[in-house]
Coordinates of C-alpha atoms and ligand atoms in Angstrom, one line a residue:
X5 CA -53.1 34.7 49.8
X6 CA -52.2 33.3 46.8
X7 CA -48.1 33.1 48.7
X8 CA -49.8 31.4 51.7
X9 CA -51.6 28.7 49.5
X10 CA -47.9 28.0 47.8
X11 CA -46.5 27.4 51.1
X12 CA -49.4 25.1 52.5
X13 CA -48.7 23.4 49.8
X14 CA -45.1 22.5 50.1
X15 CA -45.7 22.1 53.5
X16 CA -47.8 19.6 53.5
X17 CA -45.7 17.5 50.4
X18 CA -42.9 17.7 52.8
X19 CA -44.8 16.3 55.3
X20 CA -45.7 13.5 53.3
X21 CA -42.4 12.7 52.2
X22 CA -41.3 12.9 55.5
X23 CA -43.7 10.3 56.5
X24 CA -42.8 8.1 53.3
X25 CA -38.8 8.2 54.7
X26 CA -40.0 7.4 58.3
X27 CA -42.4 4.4 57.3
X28 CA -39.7 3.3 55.0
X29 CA -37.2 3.2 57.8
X30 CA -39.7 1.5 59.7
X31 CA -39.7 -0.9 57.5
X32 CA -36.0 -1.0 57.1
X33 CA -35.6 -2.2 60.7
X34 CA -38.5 -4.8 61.0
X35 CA -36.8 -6.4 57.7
X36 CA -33.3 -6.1 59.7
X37 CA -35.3 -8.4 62.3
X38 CA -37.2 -11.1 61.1
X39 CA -39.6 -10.3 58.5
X40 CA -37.4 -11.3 55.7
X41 CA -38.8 -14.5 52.9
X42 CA -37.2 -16.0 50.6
X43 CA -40.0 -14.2 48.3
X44 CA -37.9 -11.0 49.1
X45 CA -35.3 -12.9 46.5
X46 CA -35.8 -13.3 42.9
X47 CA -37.0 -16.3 41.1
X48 CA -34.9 -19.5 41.0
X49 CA -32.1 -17.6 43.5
X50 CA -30.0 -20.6 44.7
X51 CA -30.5 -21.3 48.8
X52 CA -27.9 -23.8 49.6
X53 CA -25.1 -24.8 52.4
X54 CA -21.2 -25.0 52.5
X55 CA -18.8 -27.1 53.3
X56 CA -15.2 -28.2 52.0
X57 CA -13.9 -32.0 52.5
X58 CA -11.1 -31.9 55.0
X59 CA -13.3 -29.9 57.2
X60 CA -15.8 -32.9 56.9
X61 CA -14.8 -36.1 55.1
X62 CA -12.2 -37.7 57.7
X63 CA -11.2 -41.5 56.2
X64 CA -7.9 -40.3 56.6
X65 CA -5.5 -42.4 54.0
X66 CA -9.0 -44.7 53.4
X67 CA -9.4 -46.0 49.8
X68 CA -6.5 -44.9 48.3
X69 CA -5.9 -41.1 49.9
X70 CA -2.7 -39.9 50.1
X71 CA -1.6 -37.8 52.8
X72 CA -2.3 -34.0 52.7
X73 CA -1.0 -31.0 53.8
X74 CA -3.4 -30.6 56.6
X75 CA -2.9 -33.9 57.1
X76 CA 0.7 -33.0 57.6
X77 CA 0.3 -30.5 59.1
X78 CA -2.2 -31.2 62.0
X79 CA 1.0 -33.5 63.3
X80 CA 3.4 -30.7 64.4
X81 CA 2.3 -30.3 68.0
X82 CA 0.8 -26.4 68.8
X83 CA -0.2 -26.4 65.2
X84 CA -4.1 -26.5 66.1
X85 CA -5.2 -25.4 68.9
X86 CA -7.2 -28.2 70.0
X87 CA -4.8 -30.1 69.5
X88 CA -6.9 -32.0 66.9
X89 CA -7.1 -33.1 62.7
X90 CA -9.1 -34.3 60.1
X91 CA -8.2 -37.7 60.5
X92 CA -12.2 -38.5 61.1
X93 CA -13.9 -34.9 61.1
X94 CA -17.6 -34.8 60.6
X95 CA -17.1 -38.6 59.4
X96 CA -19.1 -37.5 56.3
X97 CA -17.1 -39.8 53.8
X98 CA -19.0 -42.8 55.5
X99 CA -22.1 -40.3 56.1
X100 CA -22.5 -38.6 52.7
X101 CA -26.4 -40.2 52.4
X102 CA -27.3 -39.4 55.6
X103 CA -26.1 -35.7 55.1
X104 CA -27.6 -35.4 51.6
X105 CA -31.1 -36.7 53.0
X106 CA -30.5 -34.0 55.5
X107 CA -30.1 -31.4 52.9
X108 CA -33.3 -32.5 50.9
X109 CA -35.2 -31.7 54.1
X110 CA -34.1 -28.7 54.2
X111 CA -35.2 -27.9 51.2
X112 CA -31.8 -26.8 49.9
X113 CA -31.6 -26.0 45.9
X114 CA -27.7 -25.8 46.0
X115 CA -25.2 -27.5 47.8
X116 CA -21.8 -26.5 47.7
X117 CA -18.6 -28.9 48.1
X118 CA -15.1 -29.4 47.8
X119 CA -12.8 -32.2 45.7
X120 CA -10.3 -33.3 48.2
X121 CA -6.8 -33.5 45.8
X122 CA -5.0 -35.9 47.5
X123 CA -8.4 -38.3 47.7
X124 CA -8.7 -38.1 44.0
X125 CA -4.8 -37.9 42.3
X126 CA -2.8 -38.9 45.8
X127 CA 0.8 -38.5 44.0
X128 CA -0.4 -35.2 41.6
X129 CA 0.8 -35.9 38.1
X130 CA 3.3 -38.4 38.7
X131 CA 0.3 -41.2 39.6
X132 CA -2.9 -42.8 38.7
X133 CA -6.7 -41.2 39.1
X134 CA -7.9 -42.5 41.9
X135 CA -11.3 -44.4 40.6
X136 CA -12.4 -45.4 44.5
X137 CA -12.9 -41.7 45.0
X138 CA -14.4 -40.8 41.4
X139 CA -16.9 -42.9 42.4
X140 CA -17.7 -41.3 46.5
X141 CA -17.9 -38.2 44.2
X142 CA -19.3 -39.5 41.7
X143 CA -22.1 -40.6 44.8
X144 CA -22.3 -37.8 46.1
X145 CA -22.9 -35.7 42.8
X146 CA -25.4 -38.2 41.4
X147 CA -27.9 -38.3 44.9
X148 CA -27.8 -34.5 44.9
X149 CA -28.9 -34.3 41.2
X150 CA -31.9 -36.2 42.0
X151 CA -33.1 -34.6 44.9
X152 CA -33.0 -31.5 43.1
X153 CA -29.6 -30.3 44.6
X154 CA -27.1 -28.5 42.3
X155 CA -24.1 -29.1 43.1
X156 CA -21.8 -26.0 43.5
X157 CA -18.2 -28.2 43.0
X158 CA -14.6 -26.1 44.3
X159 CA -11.8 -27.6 43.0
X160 CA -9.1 -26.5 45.6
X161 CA -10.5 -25.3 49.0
X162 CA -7.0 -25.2 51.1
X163 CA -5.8 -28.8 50.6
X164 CA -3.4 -30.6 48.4
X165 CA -1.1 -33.7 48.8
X166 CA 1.6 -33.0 51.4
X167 CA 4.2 -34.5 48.3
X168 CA 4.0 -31.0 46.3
X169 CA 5.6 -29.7 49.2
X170 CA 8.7 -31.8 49.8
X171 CA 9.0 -32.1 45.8
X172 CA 9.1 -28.6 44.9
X173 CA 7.8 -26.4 48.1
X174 CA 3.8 -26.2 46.8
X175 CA 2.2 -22.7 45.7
X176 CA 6.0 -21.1 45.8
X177 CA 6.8 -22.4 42.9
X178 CA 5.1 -22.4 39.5
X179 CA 4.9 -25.8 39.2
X180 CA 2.2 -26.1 41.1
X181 CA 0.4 -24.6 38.6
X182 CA 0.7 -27.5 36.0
X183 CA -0.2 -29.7 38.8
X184 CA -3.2 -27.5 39.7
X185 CA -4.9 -27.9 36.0
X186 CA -4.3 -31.7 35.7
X187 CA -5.9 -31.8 39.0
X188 CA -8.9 -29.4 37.6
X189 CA -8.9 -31.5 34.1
X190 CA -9.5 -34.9 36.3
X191 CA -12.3 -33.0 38.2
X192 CA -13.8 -31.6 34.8
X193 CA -13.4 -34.9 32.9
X194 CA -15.2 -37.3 35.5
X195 CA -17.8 -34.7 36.7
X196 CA -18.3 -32.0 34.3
X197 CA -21.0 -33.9 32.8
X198 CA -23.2 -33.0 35.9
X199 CA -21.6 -30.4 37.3
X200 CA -22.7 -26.7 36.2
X201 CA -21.6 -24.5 38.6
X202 CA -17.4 -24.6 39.6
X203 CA -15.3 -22.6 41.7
X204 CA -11.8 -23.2 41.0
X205 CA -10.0 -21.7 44.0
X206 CA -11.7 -20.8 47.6
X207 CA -9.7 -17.6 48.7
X208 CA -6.6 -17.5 47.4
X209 CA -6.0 -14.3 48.9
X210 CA -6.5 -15.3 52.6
X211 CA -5.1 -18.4 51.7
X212 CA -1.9 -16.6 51.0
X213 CA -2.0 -14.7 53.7
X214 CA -2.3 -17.6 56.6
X215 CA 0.1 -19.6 54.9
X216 CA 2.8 -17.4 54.2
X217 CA 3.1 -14.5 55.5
X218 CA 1.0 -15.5 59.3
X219 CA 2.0 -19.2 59.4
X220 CA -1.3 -20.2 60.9
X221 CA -2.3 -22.5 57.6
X222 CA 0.4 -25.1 56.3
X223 CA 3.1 -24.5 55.2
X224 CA 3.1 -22.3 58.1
X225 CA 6.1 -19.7 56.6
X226 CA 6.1 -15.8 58.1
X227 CA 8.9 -13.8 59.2
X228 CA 8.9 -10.7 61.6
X229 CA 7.0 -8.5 62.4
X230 CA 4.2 -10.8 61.0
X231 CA 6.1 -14.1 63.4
X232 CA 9.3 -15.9 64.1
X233 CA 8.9 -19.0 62.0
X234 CA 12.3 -20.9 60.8
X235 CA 11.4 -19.9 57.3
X236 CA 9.8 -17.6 55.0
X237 CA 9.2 -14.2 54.0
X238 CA 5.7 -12.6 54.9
X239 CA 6.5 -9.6 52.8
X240 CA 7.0 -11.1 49.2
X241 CA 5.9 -14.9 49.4
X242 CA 2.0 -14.5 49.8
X243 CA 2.2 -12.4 46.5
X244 CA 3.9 -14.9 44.9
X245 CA 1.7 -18.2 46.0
X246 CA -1.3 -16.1 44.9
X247 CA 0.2 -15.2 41.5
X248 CA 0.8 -18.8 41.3
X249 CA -3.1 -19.7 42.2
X250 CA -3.8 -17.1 39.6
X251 CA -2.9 -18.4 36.4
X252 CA -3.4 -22.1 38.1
X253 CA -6.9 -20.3 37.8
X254 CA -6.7 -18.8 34.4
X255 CA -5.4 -22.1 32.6
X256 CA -8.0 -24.2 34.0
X257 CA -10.8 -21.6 33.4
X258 CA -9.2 -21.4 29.7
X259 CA -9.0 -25.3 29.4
X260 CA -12.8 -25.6 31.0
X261 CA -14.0 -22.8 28.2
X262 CA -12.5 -24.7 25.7
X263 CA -12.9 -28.1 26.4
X264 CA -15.6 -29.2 28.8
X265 CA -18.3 -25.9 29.0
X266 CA -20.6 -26.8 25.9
X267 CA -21.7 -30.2 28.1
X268 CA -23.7 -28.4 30.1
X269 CA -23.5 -24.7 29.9
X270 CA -21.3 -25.0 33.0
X271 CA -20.2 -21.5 35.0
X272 CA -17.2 -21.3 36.2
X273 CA -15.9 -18.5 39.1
X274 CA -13.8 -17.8 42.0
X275 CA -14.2 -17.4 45.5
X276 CA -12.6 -14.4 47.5
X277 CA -12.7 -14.1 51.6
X278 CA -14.5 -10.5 51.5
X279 CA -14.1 -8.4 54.7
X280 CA -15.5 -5.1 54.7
X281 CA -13.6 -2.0 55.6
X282 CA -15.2 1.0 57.3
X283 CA -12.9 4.4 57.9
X284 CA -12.4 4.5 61.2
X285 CA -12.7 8.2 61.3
X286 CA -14.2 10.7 59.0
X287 CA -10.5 11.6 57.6
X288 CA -9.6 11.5 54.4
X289 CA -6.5 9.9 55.6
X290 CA -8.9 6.7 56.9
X291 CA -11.4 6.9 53.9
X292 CA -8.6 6.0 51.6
X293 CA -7.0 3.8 54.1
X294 CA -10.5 1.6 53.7
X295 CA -10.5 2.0 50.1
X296 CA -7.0 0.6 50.0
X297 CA -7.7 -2.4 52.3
X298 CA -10.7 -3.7 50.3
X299 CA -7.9 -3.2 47.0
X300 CA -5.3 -5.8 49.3
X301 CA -7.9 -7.7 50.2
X302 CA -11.0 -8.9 47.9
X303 CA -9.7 -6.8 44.7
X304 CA -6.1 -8.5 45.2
X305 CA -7.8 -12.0 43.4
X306 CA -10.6 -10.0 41.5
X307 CA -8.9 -7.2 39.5
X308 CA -6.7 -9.6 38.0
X309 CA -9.6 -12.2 37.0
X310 CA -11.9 -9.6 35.5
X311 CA -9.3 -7.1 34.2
X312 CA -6.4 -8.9 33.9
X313 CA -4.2 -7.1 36.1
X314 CA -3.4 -6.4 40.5
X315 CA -5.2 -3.5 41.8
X316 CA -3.7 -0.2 40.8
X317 CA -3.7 0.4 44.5
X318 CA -1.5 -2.8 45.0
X319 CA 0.7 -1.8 42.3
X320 CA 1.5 1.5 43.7
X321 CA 2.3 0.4 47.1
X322 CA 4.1 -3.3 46.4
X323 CA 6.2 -1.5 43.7
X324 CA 8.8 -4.3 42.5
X325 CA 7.6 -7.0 45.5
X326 CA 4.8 -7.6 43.4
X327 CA 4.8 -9.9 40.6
X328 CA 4.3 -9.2 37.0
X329 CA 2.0 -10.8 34.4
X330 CA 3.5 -10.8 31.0
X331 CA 1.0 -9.5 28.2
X332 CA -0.1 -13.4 27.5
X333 CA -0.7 -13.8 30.9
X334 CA -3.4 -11.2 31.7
X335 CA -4.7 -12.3 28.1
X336 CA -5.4 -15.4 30.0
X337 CA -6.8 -13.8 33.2
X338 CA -8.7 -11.5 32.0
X339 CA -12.2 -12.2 31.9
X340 CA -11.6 -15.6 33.1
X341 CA -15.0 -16.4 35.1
X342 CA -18.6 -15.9 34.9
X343 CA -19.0 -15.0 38.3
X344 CA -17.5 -13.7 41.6
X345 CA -18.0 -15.9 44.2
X346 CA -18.2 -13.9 47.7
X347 CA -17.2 -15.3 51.4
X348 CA -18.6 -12.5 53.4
X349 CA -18.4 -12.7 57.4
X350 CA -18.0 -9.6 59.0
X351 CA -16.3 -5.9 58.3
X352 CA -13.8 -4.1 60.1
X353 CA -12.6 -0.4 60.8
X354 CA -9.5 0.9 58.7
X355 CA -7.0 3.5 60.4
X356 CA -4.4 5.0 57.9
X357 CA -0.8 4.3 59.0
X358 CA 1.0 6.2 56.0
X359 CA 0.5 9.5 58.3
X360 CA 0.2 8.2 61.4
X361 CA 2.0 5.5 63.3
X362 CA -0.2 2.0 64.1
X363 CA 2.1 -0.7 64.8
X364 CA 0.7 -2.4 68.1
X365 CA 2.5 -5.1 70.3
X366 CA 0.5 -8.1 72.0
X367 CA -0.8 -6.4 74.3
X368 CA -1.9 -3.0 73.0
X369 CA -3.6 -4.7 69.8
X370 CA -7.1 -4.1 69.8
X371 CA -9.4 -7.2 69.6
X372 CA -9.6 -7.4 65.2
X373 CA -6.1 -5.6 65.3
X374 CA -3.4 -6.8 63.3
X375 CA 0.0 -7.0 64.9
X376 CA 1.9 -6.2 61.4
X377 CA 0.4 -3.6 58.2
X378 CA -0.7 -4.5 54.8
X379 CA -0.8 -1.3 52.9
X380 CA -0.3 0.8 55.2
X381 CA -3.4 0.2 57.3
X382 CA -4.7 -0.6 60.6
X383 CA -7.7 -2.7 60.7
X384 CA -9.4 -2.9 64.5
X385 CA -12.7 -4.2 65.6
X386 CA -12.8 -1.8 68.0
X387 CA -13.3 2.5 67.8
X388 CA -13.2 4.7 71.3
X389 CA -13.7 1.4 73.0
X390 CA -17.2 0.0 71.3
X391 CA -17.2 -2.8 68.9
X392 CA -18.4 -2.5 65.4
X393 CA -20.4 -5.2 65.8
X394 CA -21.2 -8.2 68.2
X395 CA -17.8 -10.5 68.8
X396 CA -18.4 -14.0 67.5
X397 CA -16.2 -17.0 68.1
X398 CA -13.5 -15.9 65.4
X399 CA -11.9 -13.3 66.4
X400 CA -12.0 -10.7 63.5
X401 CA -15.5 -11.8 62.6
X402 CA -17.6 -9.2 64.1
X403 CA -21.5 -9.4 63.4
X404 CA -22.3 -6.1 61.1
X405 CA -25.3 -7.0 58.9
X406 CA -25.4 -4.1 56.8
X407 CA -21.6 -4.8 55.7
X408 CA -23.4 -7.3 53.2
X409 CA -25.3 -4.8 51.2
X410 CA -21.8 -2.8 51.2
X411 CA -19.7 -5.4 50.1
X412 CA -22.1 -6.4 47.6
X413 CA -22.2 -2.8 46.4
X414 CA -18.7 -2.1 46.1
X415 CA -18.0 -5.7 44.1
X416 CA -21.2 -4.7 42.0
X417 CA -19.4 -1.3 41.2
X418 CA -15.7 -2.2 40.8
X419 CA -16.4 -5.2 38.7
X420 CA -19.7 -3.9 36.7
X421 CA -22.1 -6.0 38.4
X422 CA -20.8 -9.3 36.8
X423 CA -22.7 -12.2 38.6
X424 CA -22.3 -12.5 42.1
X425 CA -23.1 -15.7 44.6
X426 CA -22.5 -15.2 48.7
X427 CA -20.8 -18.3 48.4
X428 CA -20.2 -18.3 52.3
X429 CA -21.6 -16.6 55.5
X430 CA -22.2 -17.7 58.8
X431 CA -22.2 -17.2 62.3
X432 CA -19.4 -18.8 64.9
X433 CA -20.8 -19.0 67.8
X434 CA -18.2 -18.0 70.7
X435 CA -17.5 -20.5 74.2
X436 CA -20.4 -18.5 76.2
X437 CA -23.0 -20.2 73.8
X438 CA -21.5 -23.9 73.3
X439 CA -24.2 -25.6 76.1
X440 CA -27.0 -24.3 74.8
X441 CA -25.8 -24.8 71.6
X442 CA -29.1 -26.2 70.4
X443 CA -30.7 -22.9 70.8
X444 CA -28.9 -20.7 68.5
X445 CA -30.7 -18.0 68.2
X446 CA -28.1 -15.5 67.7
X447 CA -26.5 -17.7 64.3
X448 CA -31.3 -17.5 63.3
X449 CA -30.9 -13.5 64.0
X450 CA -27.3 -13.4 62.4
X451 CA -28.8 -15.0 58.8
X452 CA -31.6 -12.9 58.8
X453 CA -30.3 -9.7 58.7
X454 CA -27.5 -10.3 56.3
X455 CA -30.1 -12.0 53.9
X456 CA -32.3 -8.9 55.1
X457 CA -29.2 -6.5 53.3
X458 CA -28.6 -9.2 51.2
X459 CA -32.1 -8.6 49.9
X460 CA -32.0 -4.7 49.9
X461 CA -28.8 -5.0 47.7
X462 CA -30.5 -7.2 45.2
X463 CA -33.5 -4.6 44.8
X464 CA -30.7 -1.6 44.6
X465 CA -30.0 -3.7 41.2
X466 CA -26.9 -5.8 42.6
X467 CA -27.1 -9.4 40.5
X468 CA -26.3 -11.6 42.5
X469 CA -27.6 -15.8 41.9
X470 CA -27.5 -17.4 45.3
X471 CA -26.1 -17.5 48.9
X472 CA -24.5 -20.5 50.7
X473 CA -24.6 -21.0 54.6
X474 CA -21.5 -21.5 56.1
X475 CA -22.0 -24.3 57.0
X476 CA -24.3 -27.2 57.0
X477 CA -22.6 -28.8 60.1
X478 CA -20.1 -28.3 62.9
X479 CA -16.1 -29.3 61.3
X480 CA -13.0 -28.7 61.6
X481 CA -12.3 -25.4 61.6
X482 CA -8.5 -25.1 60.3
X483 CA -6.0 -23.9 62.9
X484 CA -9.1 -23.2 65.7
X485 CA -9.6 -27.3 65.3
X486 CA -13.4 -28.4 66.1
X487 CA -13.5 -25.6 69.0
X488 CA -14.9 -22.8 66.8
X489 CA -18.4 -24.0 65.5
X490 CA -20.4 -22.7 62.5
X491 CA -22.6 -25.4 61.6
X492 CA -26.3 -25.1 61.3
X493 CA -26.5 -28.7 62.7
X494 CA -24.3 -30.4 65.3
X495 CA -22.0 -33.1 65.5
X496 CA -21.9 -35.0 68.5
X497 CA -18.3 -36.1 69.5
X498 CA -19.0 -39.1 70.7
X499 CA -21.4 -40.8 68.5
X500 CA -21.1 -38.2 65.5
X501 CA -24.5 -38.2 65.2
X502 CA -25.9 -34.9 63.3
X503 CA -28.3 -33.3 65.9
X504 CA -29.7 -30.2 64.6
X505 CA -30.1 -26.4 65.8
X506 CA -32.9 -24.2 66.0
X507 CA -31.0 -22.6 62.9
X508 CA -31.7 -25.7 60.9
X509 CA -35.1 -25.5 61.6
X510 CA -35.5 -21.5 61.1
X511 CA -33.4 -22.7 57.7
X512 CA -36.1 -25.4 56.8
X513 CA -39.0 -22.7 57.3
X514 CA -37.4 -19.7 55.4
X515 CA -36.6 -21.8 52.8
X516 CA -40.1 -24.0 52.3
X517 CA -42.3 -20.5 52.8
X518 CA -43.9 -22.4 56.2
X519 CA -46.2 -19.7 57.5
X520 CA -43.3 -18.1 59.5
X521 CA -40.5 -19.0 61.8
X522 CA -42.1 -19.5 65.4
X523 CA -41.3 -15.8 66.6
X524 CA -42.2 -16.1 70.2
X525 CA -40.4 -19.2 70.3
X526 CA -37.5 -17.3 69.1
X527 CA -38.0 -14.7 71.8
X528 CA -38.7 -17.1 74.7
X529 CA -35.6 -18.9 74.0
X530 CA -33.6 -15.2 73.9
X531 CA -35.3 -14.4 77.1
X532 CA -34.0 -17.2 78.4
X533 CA -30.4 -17.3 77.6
X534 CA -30.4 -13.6 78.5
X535 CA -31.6 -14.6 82.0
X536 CA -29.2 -17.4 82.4
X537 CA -26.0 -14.9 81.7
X538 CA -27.1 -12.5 83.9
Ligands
NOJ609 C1 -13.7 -19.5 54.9 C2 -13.3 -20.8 54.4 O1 -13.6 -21.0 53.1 C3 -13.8 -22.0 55.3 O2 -13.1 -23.1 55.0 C4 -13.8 -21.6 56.7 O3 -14.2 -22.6 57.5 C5 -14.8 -20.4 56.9 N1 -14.4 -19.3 56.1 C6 -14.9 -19.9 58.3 O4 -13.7 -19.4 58.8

């Protein structure tokens, strides 16, 4: 009797702990959908938006601007494949008030934008600040601050003047470090009265990788099996321009700590594009191959900024390709910012290739593949035929929500939860949605489940300040040109009027706690698209 009471009883816990899991899941999924409110984040977590200043300013040599190397750059015909530039963009150096007034409806707290170098010091060292864009900046800074905006400031988001390259061949050579920390100094001494939050470098690490060893960013360098350019090595020269964004890094960061901090009780970080990697099998072989892609990817910038050294991982594979840092030099980097600043998009499967062979040609590459291996992996969007997520309009962004709360985790774990910000995500929509662009329900759906693992990350203890949309309007979108389009509002080519989505407007509501997003205007709108592909 007393045996049949013991087993009723643990009978019917397990019950009840089987219905906690299941209304938990339950719960689980409807966050995943739409349920999620900004009250699911912590007090004073920054909302804000993204954008960097050659995707968006335009006033191409206006004021004083010298040219750039995307200026440059967008000239060589095939170069973008819209065959367009920067020249005008989003036109945002004329609209800067209009955009700001844009944010404050929102209801932005944050706003995050980039110093365009060849604007502010056209000739580098060897010529004058120029005051005509202290002062737009200046502008810009100043009508944020009083509509309650911070102002997130990166230094270097991708451009420079197109000089450092003829002169002494740009991030190949150390001296574009020197130039990189009188270029930070001019930022820190005319706005680091106001300024609180920097990021000194956006990505170095993809950065490196378009540049030099894929040639799709200026100075467009590769050679094979990664392209046939006329110069360049894609083997050994992105290590070495990241090195030399590296200390660029650590001297400025050192310099801000020393020099310009105490103003405010500025923060200072640095951004790292942060794909995901999932094994694409159960193997062991494919487990380690992910481990040792996030390590050549995010971990590539990050080890040596919070421990002062590459990834062991690098180190073991690289061997003598990979540049040292002397003993003063990891001094420097170590511990050099306050927080990590995270550009998550999308994640992607990892196939090992040290026991197997992966390289693919042009046409057997699956869509996400890469033609050439870093570290001995294959990454794919693709396993047995199924993607690991919905396709967007870049091609190795695919739409895999819960890839935030993984990222997060693993940056949370490798670096001792040190202070993290999603300084970018966003949705690109692809061709099929560009005429009903207005109704962009799948960038609404896309936000509200990363923020919904963004939020399930935080609560798992993860510290992480803010997130950034990526990005406030439609721009110039590198080497894709104004084809690919991530903006929450859109520009209209002929009059460049900012007309916005029904993701500025979801935006607005999440972020001003309105009663709730219009839900059956969401789904009537779905319904509707879904009818019109069919
Ligand atoms: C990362 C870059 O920082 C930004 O410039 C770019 O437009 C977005 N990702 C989307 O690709």
């Amino acid at each position: 009797m007393k045996n049949m009471k013991l087993k009723c009883t643990i009978f019917s816990r397990c019950l009840i702990l089987l219905l906690l899991w299941a209304i938990s899941e339950v719960k689980c999924s409807i966050q995943e959908q739409s349920d999620i409110k900004r009250t699911d984040f912590p007090n004073g977590f920054l909302f804000g938006a993204a954008t960097s200043a050659y995707q968006i300013e335009g006033a191409f040599l206006e004021d004083g601007k010298g040219l750039s190397n995307w200026d440059a750059y967008c000239r060589i015909t095939g170069s973008i494949a819209d065959g367009r530039n920067g020249d005008v963009a989003d036109d945002h150096y004329h609209r800067y008030m209009e955009d700001i007034e844009i944010m404050h409806s929102l209801g932005l707290t944050a706003y995050r934008l980039s110093i365009s170098w060849s604007r502010i010091l056209p000739r580098g060292r060897l010529g004058e600040v120029n005051q005509v864009a202290v002062m737009f900046y200046n502008k810009i800074i100043d009508n944020l601050l009083l509509r309650g905006i911070e102002p997130f400031v990166t230094i270097y988001h991708f451009e420079h003047p197109q000089e450092f390259e003829e002169r002494f061949g740009g991030w190949l050579s150390p001296l574009m470090q020197d130039e990189y920390v009188h270029f930070a100094k001019t930022c820190f001494e005319n706005f680091g009265d106001r300024v609180k939050y920097w990021i000194t470098i956006n990505e170095p690490n993809l950065f490196s990788e378009l540049a030099y060893e894929r040639a799709s960013y200026p100075p467009a360098r590769c050679s094979p099996p990664f392209g046939n350019c006329a110069s360049g090595n894609s083997d050994v020269e992105p290590l070495i321009s990241a090195h030399n964004m590296l200390l660029g890094h650590a001297k400025a960061a050192k310099l801000y700590r020393e020099q310009f901090k105490s103003k405010v009780d500025g923060l200072l970080g640095i951004t790292v594009s942060a794909f995901m990697y999932v094994p694409l099998t159960d193997s062991e072989d494919d487990k380690e191959a992910a481990e040792r892609a996030l390590a050549f990817n995010s971990a590539w910038t990050l080890d040596p900024v919070v421990f002062g050294d590459y990834p062991p991982e690098m180190k073991r594979y690289h061997g003598s390709e990979l540049p040292t840092f002397s003993s003063e030099e990891r001094d420097l980097l170590r511990d050099s910012i306050d927080f990590i600043g995270i550009n998550h998009y999308g994640s992607l499967y990892a196939k090992d290739c040290i026991h197997s062979s992966c390289i693919c040609n042009d046409s057997s590459c699956t869509p996400g593949g890469d033609r050439a291996i870093r570290g001995f992996v294959y990454q794919t969007g693709v396993r047995n035929g199924v993607f690991i997520g919905d396709p967007t309009g870049m091609v190795r962004f695919f739409v895999v929500p819960r890839g935030m709360e993984e990222m997060v985790h693993y940056i949370k774990e490798r670096y001792h939860n040190k202070p993290m910000l999603v300084t970018e995500n966003g949705y690109s929509s692809p061709p099929s949605e560009y005429d009903d662009y207005r109704h962009d329900v799948k960038r609404i759906r896309f936000h509200q489940s990363y923020l919904a693992y963004l939020a399930q990350a935080i609560r798992k203890g993860a510290d992480v300040r803010g997130y950034f949309i990526w990005s406030l309007m439609d721009n110039f979108e590198w080497s894709s040109g104004f084809r690919t389009k991530f903006g929450i509002y859109h520009i209209d080519s002929l009059t460049l009027n900012r007309i916005p989505k029904l993701s500025a407007r979801w935006y607005r509501d999440f972020l001003t706690n309105s009663s709730h997003f219009d839900a059956d205007l969401l789904n009537t709108i779905s319904y509707r698209n879904k009818v019109k592909s069919e």
